[in-house]
Short mmCIF file of C-alpha atoms in Angstrom, two decimals:
data_model
loop_
_atom_site.label_atom_id
_atom_site.label_comp_id
_atom_site.label_asym_id
_atom_site.label_seq_id
_atom_site.Cartn_x
_atom_site.Cartn_y
_atom_site.Cartn_z
CA UNK A 1454 101.03 24.63 151.09
CA UNK A 1455 104.63 26.40 150.45
CA UNK A 1456 102.79 29.90 150.58
CA UNK A 1457 100.99 29.43 153.44
CA UNK A 1458 103.93 28.49 155.59
CA UNK A 1459 105.60 31.06 157.87
CA UNK A 1460 109.40 31.18 158.90
CA UNK A 1461 110.68 27.56 159.15
CA UNK A 1462 110.47 26.79 162.82
CA UNK A 1463 107.65 28.97 163.63
CA UNK A 1464 104.13 27.95 165.13
CA UNK A 1465 102.25 25.93 162.35
CA UNK A 1466 105.00 24.87 160.17
CA UNK A 1467 106.16 21.44 159.32
CA UNK A 1468 109.73 22.21 160.83
CA UNK A 1469 107.90 23.34 164.07
CA UNK A 1470 106.28 20.02 164.28
CA UNK A 1471 109.91 18.07 163.74
CA UNK A 1472 111.09 20.30 166.90
CA UNK A 1473 108.11 19.18 168.94
CA UNK A 1474 108.47 15.54 168.08
CA UNK A 1475 112.10 15.78 169.12
CA UNK A 1476 111.12 17.30 172.41
CA UNK A 1477 108.56 14.51 173.01
CA UNK A 1478 111.06 11.99 172.48
CA UNK A 1479 113.96 13.43 174.52
CA UNK A 1480 111.61 14.27 177.42
CA UNK A 1481 109.97 10.73 177.42
CA UNK A 1482 113.19 8.99 177.32
CA UNK A 1483 114.39 11.25 180.17
CA UNK A 1484 111.45 10.55 182.32
CA UNK A 1485 112.01 6.70 181.50
CA UNK A 1486 115.42 6.66 182.68
CA UNK A 1487 114.60 8.57 185.83
CA UNK A 1488 111.31 6.50 186.61
CA UNK A 1489 111.99 2.78 185.67
CA UNK A 1490 114.09 3.15 188.93
CA UNK A 1491 111.94 2.84 191.93
CA UNK A 1492 114.08 5.21 194.41
CA UNK A 1493 113.76 8.62 192.67
CA UNK A 1494 111.40 9.93 195.00
CA UNK A 1495 113.59 9.79 197.82
CA UNK A 1496 115.62 12.79 196.59
CA UNK A 1497 114.05 15.83 196.50
CA UNK A 1498 115.83 16.99 193.20
CA UNK A 1499 114.80 13.79 191.33
CA UNK A 1500 111.14 14.43 192.38
CA UNK A 1501 111.54 17.88 191.13
CA UNK A 1502 112.75 16.57 187.79
CA UNK A 1503 109.92 14.32 187.45
CA UNK A 1504 107.41 16.85 188.21
CA UNK A 1505 108.89 19.49 185.43
CA UNK A 1506 108.89 16.56 182.85
CA UNK A 1507 105.19 15.93 183.88
CA UNK A 1508 104.24 19.36 182.89
CA UNK A 1509 106.55 19.52 179.86
CA UNK A 1510 105.54 16.25 178.11
CA UNK A 1511 101.81 17.16 177.82
CA UNK A 1512 102.66 20.72 176.83
CA UNK A 1513 104.97 19.41 173.92
CA UNK A 1514 102.24 16.90 172.94
CA UNK A 1515 99.39 19.57 172.66
CA UNK A 1516 101.95 21.81 170.61
CA UNK A 1517 102.77 18.87 168.33
CA UNK A 1518 99.26 18.01 167.73
CA UNK A 1519 98.19 21.69 167.04
CA UNK A 1520 101.15 21.90 164.67
CA UNK A 1521 100.14 18.45 162.82
CA UNK A 1522 96.60 19.83 162.49
CA UNK A 1523 97.99 23.07 161.21
CA UNK A 1524 100.33 21.25 158.75
CA UNK A 1525 97.93 18.62 157.38
CA UNK A 1526 94.74 20.57 157.18
CA UNK A 1527 96.54 23.53 155.61
CA UNK A 1528 94.53 26.12 157.74
CA UNK A 1529 96.64 29.34 157.36
CA UNK A 1530 94.33 31.88 159.61
CA UNK A 1531 95.19 29.52 162.58
CA UNK A 1532 98.89 30.77 162.69
CA UNK A 1533 98.35 34.41 161.94
CA UNK A 1534 96.97 35.02 165.43
CA UNK A 1535 99.52 37.13 167.27
CA UNK A 1536 98.07 36.55 170.82
CA UNK A 1537 98.29 33.01 170.37
CA UNK A 1538 102.02 32.84 169.31
CA UNK A 1539 102.76 35.26 172.38
CA UNK A 1540 101.16 32.76 174.63
CA UNK A 1541 103.17 30.11 173.28
CA UNK A 1542 106.42 31.95 173.47
CA UNK A 1543 105.55 32.94 177.06
CA UNK A 1544 105.05 29.09 177.75
CA UNK A 1545 108.12 27.86 176.17
CA UNK A 1546 110.30 30.40 177.85
CA UNK A 1547 108.93 29.58 181.13
CA UNK A 1548 109.29 25.72 180.58
CA UNK A 1549 112.82 26.15 179.35
CA UNK A 1550 113.66 27.88 182.74
CA UNK A 1551 112.07 25.28 185.23
CA UNK A 1552 113.50 22.52 182.74
CA UNK A 1553 117.17 24.01 182.91
CA UNK A 1554 116.89 24.32 186.49
CA UNK A 1555 115.68 20.71 186.94
CA UNK A 1556 118.18 19.32 184.63
CA UNK A 1557 121.19 21.18 186.22
CA UNK A 1558 120.36 20.18 189.59
CA UNK A 1559 119.81 16.69 188.61
CA UNK A 1560 123.13 16.80 186.89
CA UNK A 1561 124.83 18.50 189.73
CA UNK A 1562 123.49 15.77 192.33
CA UNK A 1563 124.45 12.86 190.27
CA UNK A 1564 128.02 14.02 189.88
CA UNK A 1565 128.24 14.71 193.67
CA UNK A 1566 126.93 11.18 194.43
CA UNK A 1567 129.45 9.70 192.10
CA UNK A 1568 132.23 11.60 193.67
CA UNK A 1569 130.84 10.86 197.14
CA UNK A 1570 130.46 7.22 196.37
CA UNK A 1571 128.03 4.41 197.70
CA UNK A 1572 125.03 6.44 197.25
CA UNK A 1573 124.11 4.74 193.83
CA UNK A 1574 125.40 1.61 191.73
CA UNK A 1575 127.55 2.59 188.47
CA UNK A 1576 124.42 1.31 186.49
CA UNK A 1577 122.15 3.51 188.29
CA UNK A 1578 124.38 6.68 188.38
CA UNK A 1579 124.96 6.22 184.63
CA UNK A 1580 121.00 6.25 184.29
CA UNK A 1581 120.61 9.45 186.28
CA UNK A 1582 123.33 10.87 184.10
CA UNK A 1583 121.64 9.81 180.78
CA UNK A 1584 118.28 11.27 182.12
CA UNK A 1585 119.94 14.47 182.66
CA UNK A 1586 121.84 14.82 179.17
CA UNK A 1587 118.31 14.01 177.61
CA UNK A 1588 116.80 16.64 179.46
CA UNK A 1589 119.76 19.13 178.42
CA UNK A 1590 118.88 18.00 174.73
CA UNK A 1591 115.31 18.48 175.18
CA UNK A 1592 115.93 21.91 176.78
CA UNK A 1593 117.93 22.99 173.58
CA UNK A 1594 115.00 22.19 171.17
CA UNK A 1595 112.53 24.27 173.66
CA UNK A 1596 114.68 27.08 173.56
CA UNK A 1597 114.97 26.85 169.74
CA UNK A 1598 111.30 26.39 169.35
CA UNK A 1599 110.69 29.56 171.53
CA UNK A 1600 113.46 31.46 169.72
CA UNK A 1601 112.09 30.76 166.14
CA UNK A 1602 108.61 31.98 167.42
CA UNK A 1603 109.99 35.15 168.81
CA UNK A 1604 111.63 35.85 165.60
CA UNK A 1605 108.28 35.53 163.68
CA UNK A 1606 106.43 37.65 166.18
CA UNK A 1607 107.06 41.32 165.05
CA UNK A 1608 105.79 39.94 161.07
CA UNK A 1609 102.67 38.91 162.59
CA UNK B 534 115.30 64.70 182.31
CA UNK B 535 111.69 63.09 182.48
CA UNK B 536 111.05 63.44 178.59
CA UNK B 537 114.22 61.42 177.81
CA UNK B 538 113.36 58.60 180.15
CA UNK B 539 112.35 55.56 178.32
CA UNK B 540 110.04 52.65 179.78
CA UNK B 541 110.85 52.44 183.17
CA UNK B 542 113.25 49.53 183.74
CA UNK B 543 114.49 49.67 180.25
CA UNK B 544 118.34 50.67 179.46
CA UNK B 545 119.53 53.95 180.43
CA UNK B 546 116.87 54.93 183.00
CA UNK B 547 117.29 55.40 186.51
CA UNK B 548 115.15 52.53 187.46
CA UNK B 549 117.31 50.30 185.27
CA UNK B 550 120.24 51.43 187.22
CA UNK B 551 118.38 50.53 190.48
CA UNK B 552 117.81 46.96 189.17
CA UNK B 553 121.50 46.76 188.25
CA UNK B 554 122.57 47.96 191.47
CA UNK B 555 120.45 45.31 193.11
CA UNK B 556 122.10 42.66 190.89
CA UNK B 557 125.50 43.71 192.10
CA UNK B 558 124.60 43.57 195.44
CA UNK B 559 122.90 39.95 195.66
CA UNK B 560 125.78 38.44 193.20
CA UNK B 561 128.53 39.90 195.27
CA UNK B 562 126.81 38.48 198.67
CA UNK B 563 126.31 35.15 197.02
CA UNK B 564 130.06 35.03 195.85
CA UNK B 565 131.24 36.01 199.33
CA UNK B 566 128.98 33.41 200.94
CA UNK B 567 130.55 30.89 198.93
CA UNK B 568 134.21 31.96 198.56
CA UNK B 569 134.92 32.74 202.23
CA UNK B 570 134.87 29.01 202.65
CA UNK B 571 137.74 27.52 201.24
CA UNK B 572 136.62 24.15 200.27
CA UNK B 573 134.38 25.36 197.26
CA UNK B 574 136.75 24.23 194.74
CA UNK B 575 136.59 20.58 195.77
CA UNK B 576 133.12 20.52 194.32
CA UNK B 577 132.39 20.74 190.57
CA UNK B 578 129.04 22.34 191.30
CA UNK B 579 130.28 25.08 193.24
CA UNK B 580 133.34 25.65 191.50
CA UNK B 581 131.09 26.27 188.41
CA UNK B 582 128.77 28.71 190.45
CA UNK B 583 131.93 30.91 191.40
CA UNK B 584 132.71 30.88 187.68
CA UNK B 585 129.35 32.03 186.73
CA UNK B 586 129.35 34.66 189.35
CA UNK B 587 132.78 35.81 187.77
CA UNK B 588 130.91 36.38 184.55
CA UNK B 589 127.82 38.14 186.16
CA UNK B 590 129.51 40.96 188.28
CA UNK B 591 131.51 42.56 185.84
CA UNK B 592 128.50 42.54 183.30
CA UNK B 593 126.18 43.93 186.05
CA UNK B 594 128.84 46.54 186.90
CA UNK B 595 129.39 47.66 183.04
CA UNK B 596 125.74 47.83 182.68
CA UNK B 597 125.36 49.77 186.07
CA UNK B 598 128.18 52.27 185.07
CA UNK B 599 126.37 52.78 181.56
CA UNK B 600 123.03 53.23 183.03
CA UNK B 601 124.52 56.03 185.40
CA UNK B 602 126.34 57.76 182.82
CA UNK B 603 123.06 57.89 180.92
CA UNK B 604 120.98 59.15 183.79
CA UNK B 605 123.63 61.67 185.00
CA UNK B 606 124.57 62.95 181.88
CA UNK B 607 121.17 63.22 180.29
CA UNK B 608 122.27 61.60 177.13
CA UNK B 609 119.44 60.66 175.14
CA UNK B 610 120.64 59.48 171.74
CA UNK B 611 122.74 56.83 173.56
CA UNK B 612 119.53 54.82 174.58
CA UNK B 613 117.85 54.91 171.06
CA UNK B 614 120.08 52.39 169.43
CA UNK B 615 117.98 49.54 168.72
CA UNK B 616 121.25 47.48 168.03
CA UNK B 617 122.78 48.31 171.64
CA UNK B 618 119.63 47.25 173.44
CA UNK B 619 119.09 43.87 171.46
CA UNK B 620 122.70 42.77 172.31
CA UNK B 621 122.01 43.97 175.90
CA UNK B 622 118.76 41.59 175.91
CA UNK B 623 120.77 38.54 174.49
CA UNK B 624 123.56 39.12 177.36
CA UNK B 625 120.93 39.45 179.98
CA UNK B 626 118.97 36.01 178.74
CA UNK B 627 122.16 34.19 178.39
CA UNK B 628 123.57 35.20 181.84
CA UNK B 629 119.94 34.37 183.26
CA UNK B 630 120.13 31.01 181.85
CA UNK B 631 123.65 30.10 183.18
CA UNK B 632 123.05 31.73 186.29
CA UNK B 633 119.62 29.74 187.01
CA UNK B 634 121.52 26.48 186.03
CA UNK B 635 124.16 27.34 188.43
CA UNK B 636 121.71 28.29 191.40
CA UNK B 637 119.72 25.14 190.78
CA UNK B 638 122.64 23.00 191.06
CA UNK B 639 124.10 24.40 194.08
CA UNK B 640 120.70 24.18 195.63
CA UNK B 641 120.10 20.75 194.83
CA UNK B 642 123.60 19.46 195.94
CA UNK B 643 123.39 21.67 199.21
CA UNK B 644 119.92 19.81 199.85
CA UNK B 645 121.67 16.42 199.15
CA UNK B 646 124.51 17.01 201.59
CA UNK B 647 122.23 18.00 204.16
CA UNK B 648 120.14 14.92 203.69
CA UNK B 649 123.13 12.56 203.60
CA UNK B 650 124.79 14.37 206.48
CA UNK B 651 128.39 14.52 207.44
CA UNK B 652 129.30 16.45 204.34
CA UNK B 653 129.37 19.91 205.78
CA UNK B 654 128.84 21.35 209.12
CA UNK B 655 125.56 23.10 209.91
CA UNK B 656 127.00 26.42 209.73
CA UNK B 657 128.73 25.80 206.24
CA UNK B 658 125.42 24.14 204.92
CA UNK B 659 123.59 27.11 205.83
CA UNK B 660 125.98 29.35 204.06
CA UNK B 661 125.71 27.23 200.89
CA UNK B 662 121.94 27.70 201.08
CA UNK B 663 122.29 31.13 201.58
CA UNK B 664 124.36 31.68 198.63
CA UNK B 665 121.89 29.87 196.40
CA UNK B 666 118.83 31.93 197.66
CA UNK B 667 120.93 35.16 196.95
CA UNK B 668 121.52 33.84 193.40
CA UNK B 669 117.91 33.21 192.89
CA UNK B 670 117.06 36.66 193.91
CA UNK B 671 119.89 38.00 191.43
CA UNK B 672 118.15 35.78 188.76
CA UNK B 673 115.09 37.39 189.35
CA UNK B 674 116.21 40.91 188.98
CA UNK B 675 118.31 39.77 185.62
CA UNK B 676 115.40 38.33 184.14
CA UNK B 677 113.17 41.27 184.91
CA UNK B 678 115.76 43.68 183.46
CA UNK B 679 115.82 41.47 180.46
CA UNK B 680 112.13 41.60 180.23
CA UNK B 681 111.92 45.34 180.41
CA UNK B 682 114.30 45.85 177.61
CA UNK B 683 112.68 43.34 175.46
CA UNK B 684 109.30 45.16 176.00
CA UNK B 685 110.95 48.46 174.93
CA UNK B 686 112.55 46.95 171.66
CA UNK B 687 109.81 47.29 169.32
CA UNK B 688 109.19 51.05 170.11
CA UNK B 689 112.88 52.06 169.33
#
């Protein structure tokens, strides 16, 4: 299998699978921290956050499945297609932008709510903060998988 | 001059100069809308926004000056350097991420303030909104100049 592996972290390798699994873990944790509270839909920012997560999780799941298939069936030609990798880079970039926007606005609003006081109980506030922190970690993984793929693109 | 021009919008062309001038106009307008109010430093989000603008404006100014120099002195070799273009792409990408985060959090907090009521007068609120809108327009120009340069990179 070693000879069919591309650059570590690029589409179809086992390290890419690990990055995708990390994305799934962080984005699911972030969504759960936000959604187990029933009040999220009364704030525009938090609803937007949930929508972005609803797009991100299926994307990461699909990519993780394709990576797993590529790693375990050892199917090399699959990962040589330039167009596929390009589409994945564009998707990752797009998602990383909307995820960063959602995470930043969630963090900003949570911070403002804590400073203003009376808008959320300390427990609820810390849950929003945790959710934003998880989203930032997820963004970090998303941008790294996008950069690894971009790095490999010229050699395809 | 036509033969020394690269891909429209890429580093050193007159269309790139136009995009950079647009960035300067929008970011300066955004900063002025935010700063002419004296209260911005009492909110973390707005202070962050001002800091990001303080990084973005010198960057856009420098790039605009280099573009202008390249267009008016007609110096072709300048824009053939692969490393320079790569550095510019990285800088643009980095700035577009932090600008989007700042703009999104400003928009989110302004929206929350308007909904909660009593945090800002209608005139002040609409100024924050205008500032966020200008920042989004500036982000759009920033990402487009980054993409044009990225497009040109393989041909250098």
